Short mmCIF file of C-alpha atoms in Angstrom, two decimals:
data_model
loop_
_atom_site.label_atom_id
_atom_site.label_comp_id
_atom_site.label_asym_id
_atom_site.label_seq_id
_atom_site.Cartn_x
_atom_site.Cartn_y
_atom_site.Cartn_z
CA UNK Q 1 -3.91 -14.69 -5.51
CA UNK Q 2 -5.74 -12.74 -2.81
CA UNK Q 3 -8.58 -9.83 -4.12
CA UNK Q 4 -9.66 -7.30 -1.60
CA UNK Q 5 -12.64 -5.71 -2.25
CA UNK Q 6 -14.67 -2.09 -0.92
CA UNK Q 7 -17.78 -1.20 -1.70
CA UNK Q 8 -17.85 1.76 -0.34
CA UNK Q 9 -16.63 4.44 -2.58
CA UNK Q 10 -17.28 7.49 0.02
CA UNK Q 11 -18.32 7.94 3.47
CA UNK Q 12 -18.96 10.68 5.70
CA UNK Q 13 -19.31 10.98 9.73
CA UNK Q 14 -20.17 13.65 12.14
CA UNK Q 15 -16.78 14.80 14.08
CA UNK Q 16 -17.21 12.79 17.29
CA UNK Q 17 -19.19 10.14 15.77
CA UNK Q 18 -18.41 6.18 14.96
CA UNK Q 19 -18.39 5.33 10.95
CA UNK Q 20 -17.66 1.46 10.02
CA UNK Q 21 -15.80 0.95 6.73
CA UNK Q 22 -16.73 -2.29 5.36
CA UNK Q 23 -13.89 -4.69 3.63
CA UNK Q 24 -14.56 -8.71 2.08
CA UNK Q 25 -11.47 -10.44 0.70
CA UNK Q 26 -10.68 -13.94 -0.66
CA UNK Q 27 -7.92 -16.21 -0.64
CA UNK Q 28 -7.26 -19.81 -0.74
CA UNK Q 29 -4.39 -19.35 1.88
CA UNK Q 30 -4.37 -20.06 5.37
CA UNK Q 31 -1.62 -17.68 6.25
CA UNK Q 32 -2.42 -13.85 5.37
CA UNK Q 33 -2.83 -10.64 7.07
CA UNK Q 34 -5.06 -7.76 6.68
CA UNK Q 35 -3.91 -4.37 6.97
CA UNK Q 36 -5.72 -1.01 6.59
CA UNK Q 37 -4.11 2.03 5.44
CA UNK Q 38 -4.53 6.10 5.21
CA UNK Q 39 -3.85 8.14 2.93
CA UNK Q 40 -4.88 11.63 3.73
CA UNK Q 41 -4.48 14.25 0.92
CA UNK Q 42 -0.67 14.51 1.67
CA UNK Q 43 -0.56 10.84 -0.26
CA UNK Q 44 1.40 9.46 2.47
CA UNK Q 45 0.64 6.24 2.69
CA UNK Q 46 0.03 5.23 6.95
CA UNK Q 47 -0.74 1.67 8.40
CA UNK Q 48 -3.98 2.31 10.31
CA UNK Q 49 -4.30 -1.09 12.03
CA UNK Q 50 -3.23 -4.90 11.25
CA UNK Q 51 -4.53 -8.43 12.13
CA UNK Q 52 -3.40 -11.51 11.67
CA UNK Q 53 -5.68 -14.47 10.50
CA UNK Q 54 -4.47 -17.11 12.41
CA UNK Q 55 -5.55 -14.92 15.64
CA UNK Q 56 -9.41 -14.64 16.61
CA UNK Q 57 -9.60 -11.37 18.68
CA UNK Q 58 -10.12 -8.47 16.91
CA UNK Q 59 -7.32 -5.98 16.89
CA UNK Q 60 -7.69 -2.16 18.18
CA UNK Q 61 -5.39 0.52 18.08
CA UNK Q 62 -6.91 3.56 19.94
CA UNK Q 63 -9.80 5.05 18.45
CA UNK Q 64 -9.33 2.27 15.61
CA UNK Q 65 -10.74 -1.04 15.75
CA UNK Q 66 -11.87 -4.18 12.89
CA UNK Q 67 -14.24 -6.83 13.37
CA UNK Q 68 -13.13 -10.03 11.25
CA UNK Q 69 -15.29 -11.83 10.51
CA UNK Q 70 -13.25 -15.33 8.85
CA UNK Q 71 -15.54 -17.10 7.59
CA UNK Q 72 -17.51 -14.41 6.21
CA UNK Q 73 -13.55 -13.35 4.73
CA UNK Q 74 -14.98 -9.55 6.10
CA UNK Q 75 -12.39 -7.36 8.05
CA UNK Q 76 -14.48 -4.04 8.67
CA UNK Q 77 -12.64 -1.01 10.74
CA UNK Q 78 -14.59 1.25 12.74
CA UNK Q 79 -13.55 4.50 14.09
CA UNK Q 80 -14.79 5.77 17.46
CA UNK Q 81 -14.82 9.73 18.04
CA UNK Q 82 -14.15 10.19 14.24
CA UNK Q 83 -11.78 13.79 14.12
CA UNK Q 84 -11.60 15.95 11.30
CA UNK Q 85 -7.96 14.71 10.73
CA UNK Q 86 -9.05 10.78 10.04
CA UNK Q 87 -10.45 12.43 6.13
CA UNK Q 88 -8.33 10.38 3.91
CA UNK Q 89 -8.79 7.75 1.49
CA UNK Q 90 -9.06 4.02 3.57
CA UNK Q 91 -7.77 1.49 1.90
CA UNK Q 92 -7.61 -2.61 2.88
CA UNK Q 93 -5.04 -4.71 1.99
CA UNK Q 94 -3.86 -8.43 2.44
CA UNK Q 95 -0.63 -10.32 1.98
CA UNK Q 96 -0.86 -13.91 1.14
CA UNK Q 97 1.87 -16.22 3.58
CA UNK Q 98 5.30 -14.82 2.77
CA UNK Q 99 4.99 -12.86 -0.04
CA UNK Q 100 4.97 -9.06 -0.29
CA UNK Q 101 3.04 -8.27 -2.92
CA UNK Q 102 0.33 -6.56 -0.84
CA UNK Q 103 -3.50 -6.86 -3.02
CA UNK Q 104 -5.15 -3.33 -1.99
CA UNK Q 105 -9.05 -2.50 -2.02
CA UNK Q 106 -10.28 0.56 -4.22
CA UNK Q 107 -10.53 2.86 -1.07
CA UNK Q 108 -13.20 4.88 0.57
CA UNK Q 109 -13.05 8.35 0.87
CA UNK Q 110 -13.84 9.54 4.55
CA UNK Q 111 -15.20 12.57 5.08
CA UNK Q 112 -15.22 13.75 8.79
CA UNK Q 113 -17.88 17.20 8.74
CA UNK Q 114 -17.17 19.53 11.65
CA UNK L 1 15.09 6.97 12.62
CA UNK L 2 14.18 8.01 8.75
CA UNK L 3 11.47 7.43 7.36
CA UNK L 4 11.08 5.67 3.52
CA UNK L 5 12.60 8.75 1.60
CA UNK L 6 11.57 8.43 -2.41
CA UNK L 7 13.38 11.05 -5.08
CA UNK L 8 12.02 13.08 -6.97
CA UNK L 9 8.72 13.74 -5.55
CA UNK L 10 7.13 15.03 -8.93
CA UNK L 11 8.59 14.31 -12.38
CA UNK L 12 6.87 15.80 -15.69
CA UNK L 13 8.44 13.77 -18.69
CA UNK L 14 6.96 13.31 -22.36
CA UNK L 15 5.69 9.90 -24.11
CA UNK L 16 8.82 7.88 -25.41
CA UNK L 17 11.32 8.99 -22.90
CA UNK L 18 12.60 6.73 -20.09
CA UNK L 19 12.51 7.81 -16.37
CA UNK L 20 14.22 6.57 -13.27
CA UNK L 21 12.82 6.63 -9.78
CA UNK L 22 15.08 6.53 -6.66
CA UNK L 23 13.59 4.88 -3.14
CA UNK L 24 15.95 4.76 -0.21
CA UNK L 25 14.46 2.12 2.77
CA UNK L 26 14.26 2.83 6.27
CA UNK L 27 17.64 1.89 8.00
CA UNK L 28 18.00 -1.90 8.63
CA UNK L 29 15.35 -2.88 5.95
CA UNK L 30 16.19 -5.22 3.40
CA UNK L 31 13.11 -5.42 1.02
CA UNK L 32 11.79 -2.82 -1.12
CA UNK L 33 8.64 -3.26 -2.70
CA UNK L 34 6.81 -0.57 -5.67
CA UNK L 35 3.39 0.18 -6.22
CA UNK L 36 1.34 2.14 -9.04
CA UNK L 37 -1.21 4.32 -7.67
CA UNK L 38 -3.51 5.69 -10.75
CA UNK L 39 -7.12 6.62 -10.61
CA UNK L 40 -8.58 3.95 -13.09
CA UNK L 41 -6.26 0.86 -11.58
CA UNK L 42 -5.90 1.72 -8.18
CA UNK L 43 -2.44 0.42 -6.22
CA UNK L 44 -1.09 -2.19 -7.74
CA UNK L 45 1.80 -3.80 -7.03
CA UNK L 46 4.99 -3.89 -9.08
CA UNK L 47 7.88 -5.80 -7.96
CA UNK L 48 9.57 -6.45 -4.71
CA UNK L 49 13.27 -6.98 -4.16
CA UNK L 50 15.04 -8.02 -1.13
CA UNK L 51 19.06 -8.06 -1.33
CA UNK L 52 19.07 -7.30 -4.77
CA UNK L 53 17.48 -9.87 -6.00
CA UNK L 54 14.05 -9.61 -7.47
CA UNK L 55 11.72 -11.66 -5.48
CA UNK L 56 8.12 -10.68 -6.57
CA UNK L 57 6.65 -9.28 -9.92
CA UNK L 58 3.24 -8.19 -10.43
CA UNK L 59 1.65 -7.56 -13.84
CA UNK L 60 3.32 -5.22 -15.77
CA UNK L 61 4.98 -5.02 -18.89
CA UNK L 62 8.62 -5.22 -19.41
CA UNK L 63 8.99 -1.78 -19.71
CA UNK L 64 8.90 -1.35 -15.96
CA UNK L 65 12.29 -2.85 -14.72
CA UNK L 66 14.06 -2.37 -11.00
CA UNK L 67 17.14 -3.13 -9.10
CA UNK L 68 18.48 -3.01 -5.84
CA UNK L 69 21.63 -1.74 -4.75
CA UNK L 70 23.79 -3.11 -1.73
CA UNK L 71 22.82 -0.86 0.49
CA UNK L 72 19.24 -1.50 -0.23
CA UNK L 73 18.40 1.46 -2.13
CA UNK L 74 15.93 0.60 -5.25
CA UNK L 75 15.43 2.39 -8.57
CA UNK L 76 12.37 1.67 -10.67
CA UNK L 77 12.51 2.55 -14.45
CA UNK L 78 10.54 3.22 -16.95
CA UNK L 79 11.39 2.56 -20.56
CA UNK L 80 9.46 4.24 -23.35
CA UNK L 81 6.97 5.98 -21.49
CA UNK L 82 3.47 6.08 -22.25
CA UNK L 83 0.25 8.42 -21.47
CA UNK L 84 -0.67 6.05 -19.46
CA UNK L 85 2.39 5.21 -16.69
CA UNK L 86 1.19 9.06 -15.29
CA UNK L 87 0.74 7.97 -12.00
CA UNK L 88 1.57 8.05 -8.31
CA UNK L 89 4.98 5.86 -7.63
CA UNK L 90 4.97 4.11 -3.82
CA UNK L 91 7.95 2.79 -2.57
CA UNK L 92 7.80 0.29 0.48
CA UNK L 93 10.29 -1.24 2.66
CA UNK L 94 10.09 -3.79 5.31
CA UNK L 95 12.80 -5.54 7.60
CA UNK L 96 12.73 -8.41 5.37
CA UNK L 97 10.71 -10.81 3.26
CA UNK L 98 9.94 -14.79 3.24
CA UNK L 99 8.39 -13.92 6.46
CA UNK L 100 5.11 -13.63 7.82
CA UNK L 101 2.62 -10.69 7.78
CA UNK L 102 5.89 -7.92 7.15
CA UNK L 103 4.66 -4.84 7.60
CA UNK L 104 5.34 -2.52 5.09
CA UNK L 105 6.40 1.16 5.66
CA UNK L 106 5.57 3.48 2.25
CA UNK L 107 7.51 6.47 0.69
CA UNK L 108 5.72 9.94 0.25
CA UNK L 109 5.91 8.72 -3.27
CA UNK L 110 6.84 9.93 -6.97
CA UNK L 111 4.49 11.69 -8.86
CA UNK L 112 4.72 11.37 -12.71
CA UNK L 113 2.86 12.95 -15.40
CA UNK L 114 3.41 11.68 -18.59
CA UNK L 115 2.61 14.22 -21.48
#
């Protein structure tokens, strides 16, 4: 079974500012995805950004964007113009081939300062 | 279309009782997975079922049981409750399983306190 881990218990960035959350998994599967998630204080739990292993490029959503990193099993998300509504809890997750049972990381608490 | 709606969203019940937690799936979903979100454990998940049929257990003792209903509603309960179930309750649904890389779209979630 997949184990996703964080290192990063907290974080904080300057409003307008780029913070990279860092992310190393392992799995002996060649079909999985990585996923990160936000959970701001409402607990709501909200897919941030998704990439698929088979696929090389890195994928971006707006001001969100990972750098995998395969072989290294490292799937890191930066945030570009961090804004004081991205403080949440980040969490990274994988599902191994076709299963659901999604293996999250402990989190890291971003703080975005004004 | 509706979001992942879970009932209730906070629950207060005391050690020995039994407690049963309601997710409804976004329309057209099939699978319904649950998750334990506690400080010390972090998410972990719990089961997953996909037209009403369990397909996926984590680790958990047999005191957390599920079911799904036709219309792909899920209820998660909780016999003989113990300090430690107190937790935060995710519910997630996703068009189906078997597949691919589904995403997963979660419920506000359930809080319980167990006292």
């Amino acid at each position: 079974a997949q184990t996703v881990t964080q290192s990063q218990p907290e974080m904080s960035v300057q409003e307008a500012e780029t913070v990279t959350l860092s992310c190393t998994y392992d799995t002996s599967e060649n079909n999985y995805y990585l996923f990160w998630y936000k959970q701001p204080p409402s607990r709501q739990m909200i897919l941030v950004i998704r990439q698929e292993a088979y696929k090389q490029q890195n994928a971006t959503e707006n001001r969100f964007s990972v750098n995998f990193q395969k072989a290294a099993k490292s799937f890191s998300l930066k945030i570009s113009d961090s804004q004081l509504g991205d403080t949440a809890m980040y969490f990274c997750a994988a599902i191994e081939g076709i299963n659901n049972d999604m293996r999250f990381g402990a989190g890291t608490r971003l703080t975005v300062k004004p | 279309k509706a979001g992942v709606t879970q009932t209730p969203r906070y629950l207060i019940k005391t050690r020995g009782q039994q407690v049963t937690l309601s997710c409804s799936p976004i329309s057209g979903h099939r699978s319904v997975s649950w998750y334990q979100q506690t400080p010390g454990q972090g998410l972990q998940f719990l089961f997953e079922y996909f037209s009403e049929t369990q397909r996926n257990k984590g680790n958990f003792p047999g005191r957390f049981s599920g079911r799904q209903f036709s219309n792909s509603r899920s209820e998660m309960n909780v016999s003989t409750l113990e300090l430690g179930d107190s937790a935060l309750y995710l519910c997630a649904s996703s068009f189906t399983s078997g597949a691919l890389g589904n995403e997963q779209f979660f419920g506000p979630g359930t809080r319980l306190t167990v006292l």
